[in-house]
mmCIF file of C-alpha atoms and ligand atoms in Angstrom:
data_model
loop_
_atom_site.group_PDB
_atom_site.id
_atom_site.type_symbol
_atom_site.label_atom_id
_atom_site.label_comp_id
_atom_site.label_asym_id
_atom_site.label_seq_id
_atom_site.Cartn_x
_atom_site.Cartn_y
_atom_site.Cartn_z
ATOM 1 C CA UNK A 114 -0.016 -0.001 0.006
ATOM 2 C CA UNK A 115 2.746 2.372 1.051
ATOM 3 C CA UNK A 116 4.624 1.643 -2.121
ATOM 4 C CA UNK A 117 1.692 2.485 -4.392
ATOM 5 C CA UNK A 118 1.147 5.819 -2.591
ATOM 6 C CA UNK A 119 4.805 6.656 -3.090
ATOM 7 C CA UNK A 120 4.580 5.771 -6.762
ATOM 8 C CA UNK A 121 1.506 7.910 -7.047
ATOM 9 C CA UNK A 122 3.063 10.958 -5.430
ATOM 10 C CA UNK A 123 6.144 10.697 -7.627
ATOM 11 C CA UNK A 124 3.911 10.499 -10.686
ATOM 12 C CA UNK A 125 1.951 13.455 -9.370
ATOM 13 C CA UNK A 126 5.045 15.572 -8.777
ATOM 14 C CA UNK A 127 6.527 14.767 -12.171
ATOM 15 C CA UNK A 128 3.233 15.544 -13.838
ATOM 16 C CA UNK A 129 2.938 18.889 -12.083
ATOM 17 C CA UNK A 130 6.542 19.719 -12.944
ATOM 18 C CA UNK A 131 5.933 18.820 -16.567
ATOM 19 C CA UNK A 132 2.782 20.959 -16.637
ATOM 20 C CA UNK A 133 4.911 23.965 -15.673
ATOM 21 C CA UNK A 134 7.382 23.217 -18.422
ATOM 22 C CA UNK A 135 4.804 22.489 -21.026
ATOM 23 C CA UNK A 136 5.455 24.836 -23.983
ATOM 24 C CA UNK A 137 1.765 25.670 -23.949
ATOM 25 C CA UNK A 138 1.975 26.580 -20.247
ATOM 26 C CA UNK A 139 -1.387 26.855 -18.554
ATOM 27 C CA UNK A 140 -2.916 28.024 -21.773
ATOM 28 C CA UNK A 141 -5.740 25.877 -23.114
ATOM 29 C CA UNK A 142 -4.593 23.852 -26.079
ATOM 30 C CA UNK A 143 -6.186 23.271 -29.449
ATOM 31 C CA UNK A 144 -5.578 19.837 -30.944
ATOM 32 C CA UNK A 145 -6.430 19.524 -34.615
ATOM 33 C CA UNK A 146 -8.192 16.169 -34.814
ATOM 34 C CA UNK A 147 -6.792 14.385 -37.898
ATOM 35 C CA UNK A 148 -5.804 17.904 -39.051
ATOM 36 C CA UNK A 149 -8.442 20.450 -40.025
ATOM 37 C CA UNK A 150 -10.611 17.486 -40.954
ATOM 38 C CA UNK A 151 -13.787 19.558 -40.971
ATOM 39 C CA UNK A 152 -12.525 21.195 -44.157
ATOM 40 C CA UNK A 153 -10.165 18.771 -45.946
ATOM 41 C CA UNK A 154 -9.835 14.953 -46.088
ATOM 42 C CA UNK A 155 -8.594 13.732 -42.693
ATOM 43 C CA UNK A 156 -4.920 13.029 -42.114
ATOM 44 C CA UNK A 157 -3.762 14.486 -45.437
ATOM 45 C CA UNK A 158 -0.788 16.818 -45.324
ATOM 46 C CA UNK A 159 -3.125 19.461 -46.777
ATOM 47 C CA UNK A 160 -5.411 19.086 -43.751
ATOM 48 C CA UNK A 161 -2.386 19.429 -41.495
ATOM 49 C CA UNK A 162 -1.155 22.551 -43.278
ATOM 50 C CA UNK A 163 -4.552 24.175 -42.899
ATOM 51 C CA UNK A 164 -4.722 23.347 -39.199
ATOM 52 C CA UNK A 165 -1.220 24.686 -38.716
ATOM 53 C CA UNK A 166 -2.184 27.975 -40.359
ATOM 54 C CA UNK A 167 -5.417 28.151 -38.331
ATOM 55 C CA UNK A 168 -3.333 28.319 -35.153
ATOM 56 C CA UNK A 169 -3.761 24.834 -33.654
ATOM 57 C CA UNK A 170 -1.237 24.038 -30.909
ATOM 58 C CA UNK A 171 -0.978 20.350 -31.734
ATOM 59 C CA UNK A 172 -1.643 18.349 -34.889
ATOM 60 C CA UNK A 173 -2.865 14.772 -34.449
ATOM 61 C CA UNK A 174 -1.461 11.681 -36.192
ATOM 62 C CA UNK A 175 -3.209 8.303 -36.056
ATOM 63 C CA UNK A 176 -0.605 5.617 -36.725
ATOM 64 C CA UNK A 177 -0.921 2.167 -38.282
ATOM 65 C CA UNK A 178 1.625 -0.179 -39.854
ATOM 66 C CA UNK A 179 2.089 -1.539 -43.330
ATOM 67 C CA UNK A 180 3.129 -5.006 -44.456
ATOM 68 C CA UNK A 181 6.716 -3.732 -44.825
ATOM 69 C CA UNK A 182 6.777 -2.235 -41.287
ATOM 70 C CA UNK A 183 6.276 1.398 -42.210
ATOM 71 C CA UNK A 184 4.236 3.730 -40.018
ATOM 72 C CA UNK A 185 1.579 5.555 -42.025
ATOM 73 C CA UNK A 186 -0.816 8.301 -40.888
ATOM 74 C CA UNK A 187 -4.394 7.130 -41.396
ATOM 75 C CA UNK A 188 -7.354 6.819 -39.083
ATOM 76 C CA UNK A 189 -7.246 3.062 -38.496
ATOM 77 C CA UNK A 190 -6.061 -0.251 -39.804
ATOM 78 C CA UNK A 191 -9.086 -0.442 -42.093
ATOM 79 C CA UNK A 192 -8.437 1.469 -45.299
ATOM 80 C CA UNK A 193 -11.769 1.046 -47.031
ATOM 81 C CA UNK A 194 -13.631 3.932 -45.438
ATOM 82 C CA UNK A 195 -11.173 6.673 -46.337
ATOM 83 C CA UNK A 196 -9.712 5.552 -49.697
ATOM 84 C CA UNK A 197 -10.339 3.820 -53.009
ATOM 85 C CA UNK A 198 -8.541 0.642 -51.870
ATOM 86 C CA UNK A 199 -11.591 -1.481 -52.853
ATOM 87 C CA UNK A 200 -11.392 -0.193 -56.434
ATOM 88 C CA UNK A 201 -7.635 -0.598 -56.786
ATOM 89 C CA UNK A 202 -7.149 -3.905 -55.027
ATOM 90 C CA UNK A 203 -10.512 -5.723 -55.131
ATOM 91 C CA UNK A 204 -8.958 -9.118 -54.410
ATOM 92 C CA UNK A 205 -7.092 -8.062 -51.306
ATOM 93 C CA UNK A 206 -9.944 -7.902 -48.790
ATOM 94 C CA UNK A 207 -9.999 -10.244 -45.847
ATOM 95 C CA UNK A 208 -12.829 -12.637 -44.998
ATOM 96 C CA UNK A 209 -14.666 -9.893 -43.138
ATOM 97 C CA UNK A 210 -14.804 -7.858 -46.364
ATOM 98 C CA UNK A 211 -12.402 -5.222 -44.987
ATOM 99 C CA UNK A 212 -8.994 -4.008 -46.300
ATOM 100 C CA UNK A 213 -6.215 -3.880 -43.719
ATOM 101 C CA UNK A 214 -3.139 -1.590 -43.791
ATOM 102 C CA UNK A 215 -1.039 -4.561 -42.728
ATOM 103 C CA UNK A 216 -1.757 -6.434 -45.985
ATOM 104 C CA UNK A 217 -0.234 -3.721 -48.194
ATOM 105 C CA UNK A 218 3.273 -2.369 -48.716
ATOM 106 C CA UNK A 219 3.913 1.366 -48.474
ATOM 107 C CA UNK A 220 4.488 1.431 -52.259
ATOM 108 C CA UNK A 221 1.030 -0.053 -52.788
ATOM 109 C CA UNK A 222 -0.601 2.335 -50.330
ATOM 110 C CA UNK A 223 0.971 5.312 -52.071
ATOM 111 C CA UNK A 224 -1.229 4.542 -55.104
ATOM 112 C CA UNK A 225 -4.419 5.072 -53.096
ATOM 113 C CA UNK A 226 -6.598 8.136 -53.430
ATOM 114 C CA UNK A 227 -7.453 9.345 -49.914
ATOM 115 C CA UNK A 228 -10.713 11.083 -49.091
ATOM 116 C CA UNK A 229 -13.057 12.075 -46.313
ATOM 117 C CA UNK A 230 -14.652 9.346 -44.195
ATOM 118 C CA UNK A 231 -17.520 7.496 -45.853
ATOM 119 C CA UNK A 232 -19.770 4.471 -45.524
ATOM 120 C CA UNK A 233 -20.696 2.140 -48.373
ATOM 121 C CA UNK A 234 -24.443 1.556 -48.539
ATOM 122 C CA UNK A 235 -25.880 -0.672 -51.251
ATOM 123 C CA UNK A 236 -22.685 -0.211 -53.274
ATOM 124 C CA UNK A 237 -22.909 3.605 -52.967
ATOM 125 C CA UNK A 238 -20.419 5.694 -51.086
ATOM 126 C CA UNK A 239 -22.063 8.086 -48.621
ATOM 127 C CA UNK A 240 -19.955 10.681 -46.763
ATOM 128 C CA UNK A 241 -20.159 10.517 -42.956
ATOM 129 C CA UNK A 242 -20.377 14.333 -42.998
ATOM 130 C CA UNK A 243 -22.147 15.473 -46.168
ATOM 131 C CA UNK A 244 -21.243 19.174 -45.766
ATOM 132 C CA UNK A 245 -17.504 18.508 -45.703
ATOM 133 C CA UNK A 246 -14.979 18.299 -48.540
ATOM 134 C CA UNK A 247 -16.600 16.176 -51.305
ATOM 135 C CA UNK A 248 -15.588 12.509 -51.679
ATOM 136 C CA UNK A 249 -12.773 11.755 -54.147
ATOM 137 C CA UNK A 250 -12.386 15.319 -55.458
ATOM 138 C CA UNK A 251 -8.873 16.510 -56.259
ATOM 139 C CA UNK A 252 -5.968 14.201 -55.294
ATOM 140 C CA UNK A 253 -4.783 13.329 -51.820
ATOM 141 C CA UNK A 254 -2.200 10.703 -50.889
ATOM 142 C CA UNK A 255 -1.206 8.735 -47.835
ATOM 143 C CA UNK A 256 2.139 9.527 -46.161
ATOM 144 C CA UNK A 257 4.451 8.117 -43.490
ATOM 145 C CA UNK A 258 4.814 9.323 -39.912
ATOM 146 C CA UNK A 259 8.358 10.542 -40.780
ATOM 147 C CA UNK A 260 7.040 12.555 -43.728
ATOM 148 C CA UNK A 261 4.432 14.206 -41.527
ATOM 149 C CA UNK A 262 6.982 15.086 -38.838
ATOM 150 C CA UNK A 263 9.291 16.567 -41.474
ATOM 151 C CA UNK A 264 6.337 18.540 -42.857
ATOM 152 C CA UNK A 265 5.420 19.981 -39.435
ATOM 153 C CA UNK A 266 9.055 20.596 -38.413
ATOM 154 C CA UNK A 267 9.599 22.267 -41.814
ATOM 155 C CA UNK A 268 6.615 24.543 -41.241
ATOM 156 C CA UNK A 269 7.844 25.297 -37.732
ATOM 157 C CA UNK A 270 11.188 26.276 -39.254
ATOM 158 C CA UNK A 271 9.777 28.470 -42.015
ATOM 159 C CA UNK A 272 7.223 30.222 -39.788
ATOM 160 C CA UNK A 273 9.217 30.411 -36.560
ATOM 161 C CA UNK A 274 6.452 28.558 -34.712
ATOM 162 C CA UNK A 275 6.698 25.518 -32.413
ATOM 163 C CA UNK A 276 3.548 23.553 -33.159
ATOM 164 C CA UNK A 277 3.428 20.148 -31.480
ATOM 165 C CA UNK A 278 2.504 16.642 -32.570
ATOM 166 C CA UNK A 279 -0.067 14.408 -30.909
ATOM 167 C CA UNK A 280 0.410 10.866 -32.278
ATOM 168 C CA UNK A 281 -1.903 7.985 -31.426
ATOM 169 C CA UNK A 282 -0.778 4.386 -31.505
ATOM 170 C CA UNK A 283 -3.747 2.567 -33.028
ATOM 171 C CA UNK A 284 -4.686 -0.961 -31.942
ATOM 172 C CA UNK A 285 -1.260 -2.083 -30.609
ATOM 173 C CA UNK A 286 -2.709 -5.464 -29.608
ATOM 174 C CA UNK A 287 -3.835 -6.085 -33.169
ATOM 175 C CA UNK A 288 -0.433 -5.203 -34.588
ATOM 176 C CA UNK A 289 1.390 -7.274 -32.021
ATOM 177 C CA UNK A 290 -0.889 -10.172 -32.870
ATOM 178 C CA UNK A 291 0.293 -9.656 -36.465
ATOM 179 C CA UNK A 292 3.902 -9.728 -35.272
ATOM 180 C CA UNK A 293 4.565 -5.979 -35.343
ATOM 181 C CA UNK A 294 5.592 -3.859 -32.375
ATOM 182 C CA UNK A 295 3.932 -0.623 -33.379
ATOM 183 C CA UNK A 296 4.728 1.113 -30.095
ATOM 184 C CA UNK A 297 8.457 0.526 -30.342
ATOM 185 C CA UNK A 298 8.437 1.604 -33.993
ATOM 186 C CA UNK A 299 6.621 4.816 -33.054
ATOM 187 C CA UNK A 300 8.993 5.614 -30.211
ATOM 188 C CA UNK A 301 12.041 5.079 -32.407
ATOM 189 C CA UNK A 302 10.745 7.580 -34.966
ATOM 190 C CA UNK A 303 9.923 10.116 -32.257
ATOM 191 C CA UNK A 304 13.433 9.786 -30.827
ATOM 192 C CA UNK A 305 15.028 10.086 -34.277
ATOM 193 C CA UNK A 306 13.233 13.399 -34.777
ATOM 194 C CA UNK A 307 14.142 14.809 -31.381
ATOM 195 C CA UNK A 308 10.985 14.096 -29.399
ATOM 196 C CA UNK A 309 12.435 12.343 -26.384
ATOM 197 C CA UNK A 310 11.642 14.327 -23.262
ATOM 198 C CA UNK A 311 8.608 15.709 -21.443
ATOM 199 C CA UNK A 312 9.702 19.226 -22.498
ATOM 200 C CA UNK A 313 9.264 18.407 -26.159
ATOM 201 C CA UNK A 314 6.038 19.453 -27.879
ATOM 202 C CA UNK A 315 4.490 15.988 -28.100
ATOM 203 C CA UNK A 316 1.777 14.007 -26.356
ATOM 204 C CA UNK A 317 1.590 10.286 -27.141
ATOM 205 C CA UNK A 318 -1.901 8.778 -26.889
ATOM 206 C CA UNK A 319 -3.360 5.305 -26.828
ATOM 207 C CA UNK A 320 -6.640 3.597 -25.804
ATOM 208 C CA UNK A 321 -4.830 0.479 -24.622
ATOM 209 C CA UNK A 322 -3.949 0.932 -20.937
ATOM 210 C CA UNK A 323 -1.718 -2.137 -20.756
ATOM 211 C CA UNK A 324 0.275 -0.896 -23.725
ATOM 212 C CA UNK A 325 0.636 2.603 -22.262
ATOM 213 C CA UNK A 326 1.989 1.043 -19.062
ATOM 214 C CA UNK A 327 4.393 -1.043 -21.122
ATOM 215 C CA UNK A 328 5.532 2.174 -22.848
ATOM 216 C CA UNK A 329 5.982 4.013 -19.580
ATOM 217 C CA UNK A 330 7.647 1.214 -17.633
ATOM 218 C CA UNK A 331 9.577 -0.719 -20.284
ATOM 219 C CA UNK A 332 9.956 0.961 -23.662
ATOM 220 C CA UNK A 333 10.679 4.556 -22.667
ATOM 221 C CA UNK A 334 13.428 3.614 -20.167
ATOM 222 C CA UNK A 335 14.848 1.106 -22.637
ATOM 223 C CA UNK A 336 15.144 3.791 -25.311
ATOM 224 C CA UNK A 337 16.338 6.466 -22.843
ATOM 225 C CA UNK A 338 13.270 8.596 -23.459
ATOM 226 C CA UNK A 339 10.578 10.235 -21.395
ATOM 227 C CA UNK A 340 7.360 11.534 -22.968
ATOM 228 C CA UNK A 341 3.982 12.886 -21.898
ATOM 229 C CA UNK A 342 1.476 10.029 -22.224
ATOM 230 C CA UNK A 343 -2.277 10.389 -22.667
ATOM 231 C CA UNK A 344 -4.731 7.641 -21.793
ATOM 232 C CA UNK A 345 -7.641 7.671 -24.228
ATOM 233 C CA UNK A 346 -10.945 6.730 -22.658
ATOM 234 C CA UNK A 347 -13.808 5.529 -24.815
ATOM 235 C CA UNK A 348 -17.444 5.500 -23.887
ATOM 236 C CA UNK A 349 -18.188 2.293 -22.074
ATOM 237 C CA UNK A 350 -20.717 1.195 -24.631
ATOM 238 C CA UNK A 351 -18.115 1.308 -27.439
ATOM 239 C CA UNK A 352 -16.470 -1.826 -26.054
ATOM 240 C CA UNK A 353 -12.958 -1.105 -27.312
ATOM 241 C CA UNK A 354 -11.568 -4.087 -29.192
ATOM 242 C CA UNK A 355 -8.508 -6.147 -28.411
ATOM 243 C CA UNK A 356 -7.184 -9.164 -30.222
ATOM 244 C CA UNK A 357 -6.695 -12.575 -28.687
ATOM 245 C CA UNK A 358 -6.415 -16.033 -30.143
ATOM 246 C CA UNK A 359 -4.761 -17.373 -33.254
ATOM 247 C CA UNK A 360 -7.566 -16.769 -35.670
ATOM 248 C CA UNK A 361 -7.709 -13.076 -34.860
ATOM 249 C CA UNK A 362 -10.973 -13.418 -32.956
ATOM 250 C CA UNK A 363 -11.761 -10.443 -30.756
ATOM 251 C CA UNK A 364 -12.404 -10.256 -27.096
ATOM 252 C CA UNK A 365 -13.852 -7.142 -25.569
ATOM 253 C CA UNK A 366 -11.606 -4.948 -23.492
ATOM 254 C CA UNK A 367 -13.234 -4.091 -20.207
ATOM 255 C CA UNK A 368 -12.666 -0.403 -19.450
ATOM 256 C CA UNK A 369 -15.187 -0.043 -16.628
ATOM 257 C CA UNK A 370 -12.359 0.610 -14.181
ATOM 258 C CA UNK A 371 -11.464 3.822 -16.004
ATOM 259 C CA UNK A 372 -14.607 5.507 -14.805
ATOM 260 C CA UNK A 373 -13.715 5.344 -11.130
ATOM 261 C CA UNK A 374 -11.533 7.465 -8.881
ATOM 262 C CA UNK A 375 -9.338 4.408 -8.284
ATOM 263 C CA UNK A 376 -9.032 4.007 -12.031
ATOM 264 C CA UNK A 377 -7.812 7.560 -12.393
ATOM 265 C CA UNK A 378 -5.346 7.041 -9.547
ATOM 266 C CA UNK A 379 -3.949 4.089 -11.457
ATOM 267 C CA UNK A 380 -3.721 6.157 -14.666
ATOM 268 C CA UNK A 381 -1.842 8.864 -12.803
ATOM 269 C CA UNK A 382 0.931 6.320 -12.100
ATOM 270 C CA UNK A 383 1.800 6.049 -15.819
ATOM 271 C CA UNK A 384 0.015 8.833 -17.739
ATOM 272 C CA UNK A 385 0.275 12.611 -17.749
ATOM 273 C CA UNK A 386 -3.260 13.165 -18.902
ATOM 274 C CA UNK A 387 -6.459 11.631 -20.125
ATOM 275 C CA UNK A 388 -8.476 12.065 -23.257
ATOM 276 C CA UNK A 389 -12.078 10.962 -22.620
ATOM 277 C CA UNK A 390 -14.928 11.191 -25.075
ATOM 278 C CA UNK A 391 -17.133 14.259 -24.531
ATOM 279 C CA UNK A 392 -20.086 12.058 -23.554
ATOM 280 C CA UNK A 393 -18.026 10.707 -20.636
ATOM 281 C CA UNK A 394 -17.824 14.191 -19.145
ATOM 282 C CA UNK A 395 -21.419 15.357 -19.702
ATOM 283 C CA UNK A 396 -24.369 13.034 -20.170
ATOM 284 C CA UNK A 397 -25.432 13.784 -23.781
ATOM 285 C CA UNK A 398 -29.066 13.548 -22.706
ATOM 286 C CA UNK A 399 -28.645 16.471 -20.304
ATOM 287 C CA UNK A 400 -31.150 19.288 -20.645
ATOM 288 C CA UNK A 401 -29.964 22.841 -21.322
ATOM 289 C CA UNK A 402 -29.127 24.459 -17.992
ATOM 290 C CA UNK A 403 -29.330 21.102 -16.187
ATOM 291 C CA UNK A 404 -26.052 19.516 -17.155
ATOM 292 C CA UNK A 405 -25.114 16.152 -15.698
ATOM 293 C CA UNK A 406 -21.355 16.626 -15.347
ATOM 294 C CA UNK A 407 -19.249 13.641 -14.249
ATOM 295 C CA UNK A 408 -16.549 14.123 -11.553
ATOM 296 C CA UNK A 409 -13.860 12.899 -13.971
ATOM 297 C CA UNK A 410 -12.234 16.308 -14.693
ATOM 298 C CA UNK A 411 -12.216 17.364 -11.036
ATOM 299 C CA UNK A 412 -10.712 13.995 -10.001
ATOM 300 C CA UNK A 413 -8.170 14.056 -12.828
ATOM 301 C CA UNK A 414 -7.011 17.560 -11.869
ATOM 302 C CA UNK A 415 -6.616 16.546 -8.210
ATOM 303 C CA UNK A 416 -4.312 13.774 -9.443
ATOM 304 C CA UNK A 417 -2.299 16.127 -11.677
ATOM 305 C CA UNK A 418 -3.676 14.800 -14.967
ATOM 306 C CA UNK A 419 -4.514 17.157 -17.831
ATOM 307 C CA UNK A 420 -7.834 16.506 -19.641
ATOM 308 C CA UNK A 421 -8.064 16.808 -23.430
ATOM 309 C CA UNK A 422 -11.432 15.321 -24.510
ATOM 310 C CA UNK A 423 -12.557 14.476 -28.039
ATOM 311 C CA UNK A 424 -14.168 15.425 -30.461
ATOM 312 C CA UNK A 425 -15.757 18.824 -31.055
ATOM 313 C CA UNK A 426 -17.570 18.900 -34.418
ATOM 314 C CA UNK A 427 -20.183 21.266 -35.794
ATOM 315 C CA UNK A 428 -22.231 18.235 -36.855
ATOM 316 C CA UNK A 429 -22.317 16.688 -33.387
ATOM 317 C CA UNK A 430 -23.382 19.401 -30.980
ATOM 318 C CA UNK A 431 -25.710 18.026 -28.301
ATOM 319 C CA UNK A 432 -29.143 19.575 -27.725
ATOM 320 C CA UNK A 433 -28.018 21.002 -24.355
ATOM 321 C CA UNK A 434 -25.719 23.363 -26.272
ATOM 322 C CA UNK A 435 -28.422 24.564 -28.668
ATOM 323 C CA UNK A 436 -26.696 23.250 -31.779
ATOM 324 C CA UNK A 437 -24.024 25.879 -31.260
ATOM 325 C CA UNK A 438 -20.388 24.786 -31.278
ATOM 326 C CA UNK A 439 -19.186 27.925 -29.464
ATOM 327 C CA UNK A 440 -21.734 27.391 -26.705
ATOM 328 C CA UNK A 441 -20.445 23.823 -26.390
ATOM 329 C CA UNK A 442 -16.857 25.146 -26.115
ATOM 330 C CA UNK A 443 -18.070 27.509 -23.395
ATOM 331 C CA UNK A 444 -19.709 24.747 -21.406
ATOM 332 C CA UNK A 445 -16.683 22.448 -21.577
ATOM 333 C CA UNK A 446 -13.967 25.042 -20.985
ATOM 334 C CA UNK A 447 -15.763 27.232 -18.413
ATOM 335 C CA UNK A 448 -18.039 24.814 -16.551
ATOM 336 C CA UNK A 449 -16.371 21.412 -16.930
ATOM 337 C CA UNK A 450 -12.846 22.900 -16.808
ATOM 338 C CA UNK A 451 -11.038 20.987 -19.544
ATOM 339 C CA UNK A 452 -7.427 21.865 -20.451
ATOM 340 C CA UNK A 453 -7.666 21.497 -24.204
ATOM 341 C CA UNK A 454 -9.649 19.644 -26.809
ATOM 342 C CA UNK A 455 -9.624 17.690 -30.001
ATOM 343 C CA UNK A 456 -11.622 19.337 -32.758
ATOM 344 C CA UNK A 457 -12.183 18.909 -36.501
ATOM 345 C CA UNK A 458 -12.583 22.700 -36.624
ATOM 346 C CA UNK A 459 -9.415 24.157 -35.051
ATOM 347 C CA UNK A 460 -10.182 27.681 -36.374
ATOM 348 C CA UNK A 461 -13.413 27.796 -34.372
ATOM 349 C CA UNK A 462 -11.699 26.754 -31.130
ATOM 350 C CA UNK A 463 -8.755 29.102 -31.680
ATOM 351 C CA UNK A 464 -11.195 31.993 -32.106
ATOM 352 C CA UNK A 465 -13.256 30.941 -29.095
ATOM 353 C CA UNK A 466 -10.175 30.809 -26.839
ATOM 354 C CA UNK A 467 -9.000 34.253 -28.040
ATOM 355 C CA UNK A 468 -12.111 35.854 -26.618
HETATM 356 CA CA1 CA E 222 -7.067 9.600 -32.953
#
């Protein structure tokens, strides 16, 4: 018992110290979710350039691996809902009808046309957000994690800014099941590009708590690095997937523990912050003026954890905020007390925080 308290207070102290050294200071931070994805196809360099110019503090990268062990920036290991992979490689789908990043080499992926997120209904492609950049217009390509870092560092150089990166390791259990250590690969690239201490403008995020603990306790010390880690927290009903078993069958990952004070205390032993879904902080069924706010932010702050929830979108404003994104920002920043946020519309949050 004594030992765990000691570990907790050390984590707390280091977290507080890091908060003071954070380049963003106590200022609220704007994280461009997949770039300025409200305006351009997600995770394209074009979407990152736009978010950079809009004044975001951090640009997000979702990371998956290819057959030839390259890290590419794309929303998940399925490629069929953001590209024309099904047109180009019709024979390469798996039994479940999906196309996996891991089944393609980087050279093959470079031939894909990337676009905004869509669903295929009755053979027709329907955009998830119909008012956004039209499907398959112009030409957008996939790129590697290294290429995106060089892009952002290049922009930092030419503009004199110091915009940070916010990579997410996607589905590490899946990739490890496929024989690939995506976490180690990610950390090696970060180190190579100079992101190796808590003072550097980077947060590393993951949904998988066991993997984040492995990163904190094994991989970072092994590589002589120290980074700010963010525990992503999904809504309980999402039932985050993990892989077990030889045939790739899924078991559900139980994240009930994350919604308790004890759970947050555990997270504070290895993470520097949390990134919960917005619905975790305010019950989406709340009535205007009668918000049901969870104690998660208050508890997290007491434990020295920053809170950067996801995702603010004009298309997904709950009724309690009157369909108004700015009102929603106001509720979360002023009443709930969050420290930053993921948004598809970084310009709107930058403007809100200026006022
Ligand atoms: Ca993400």
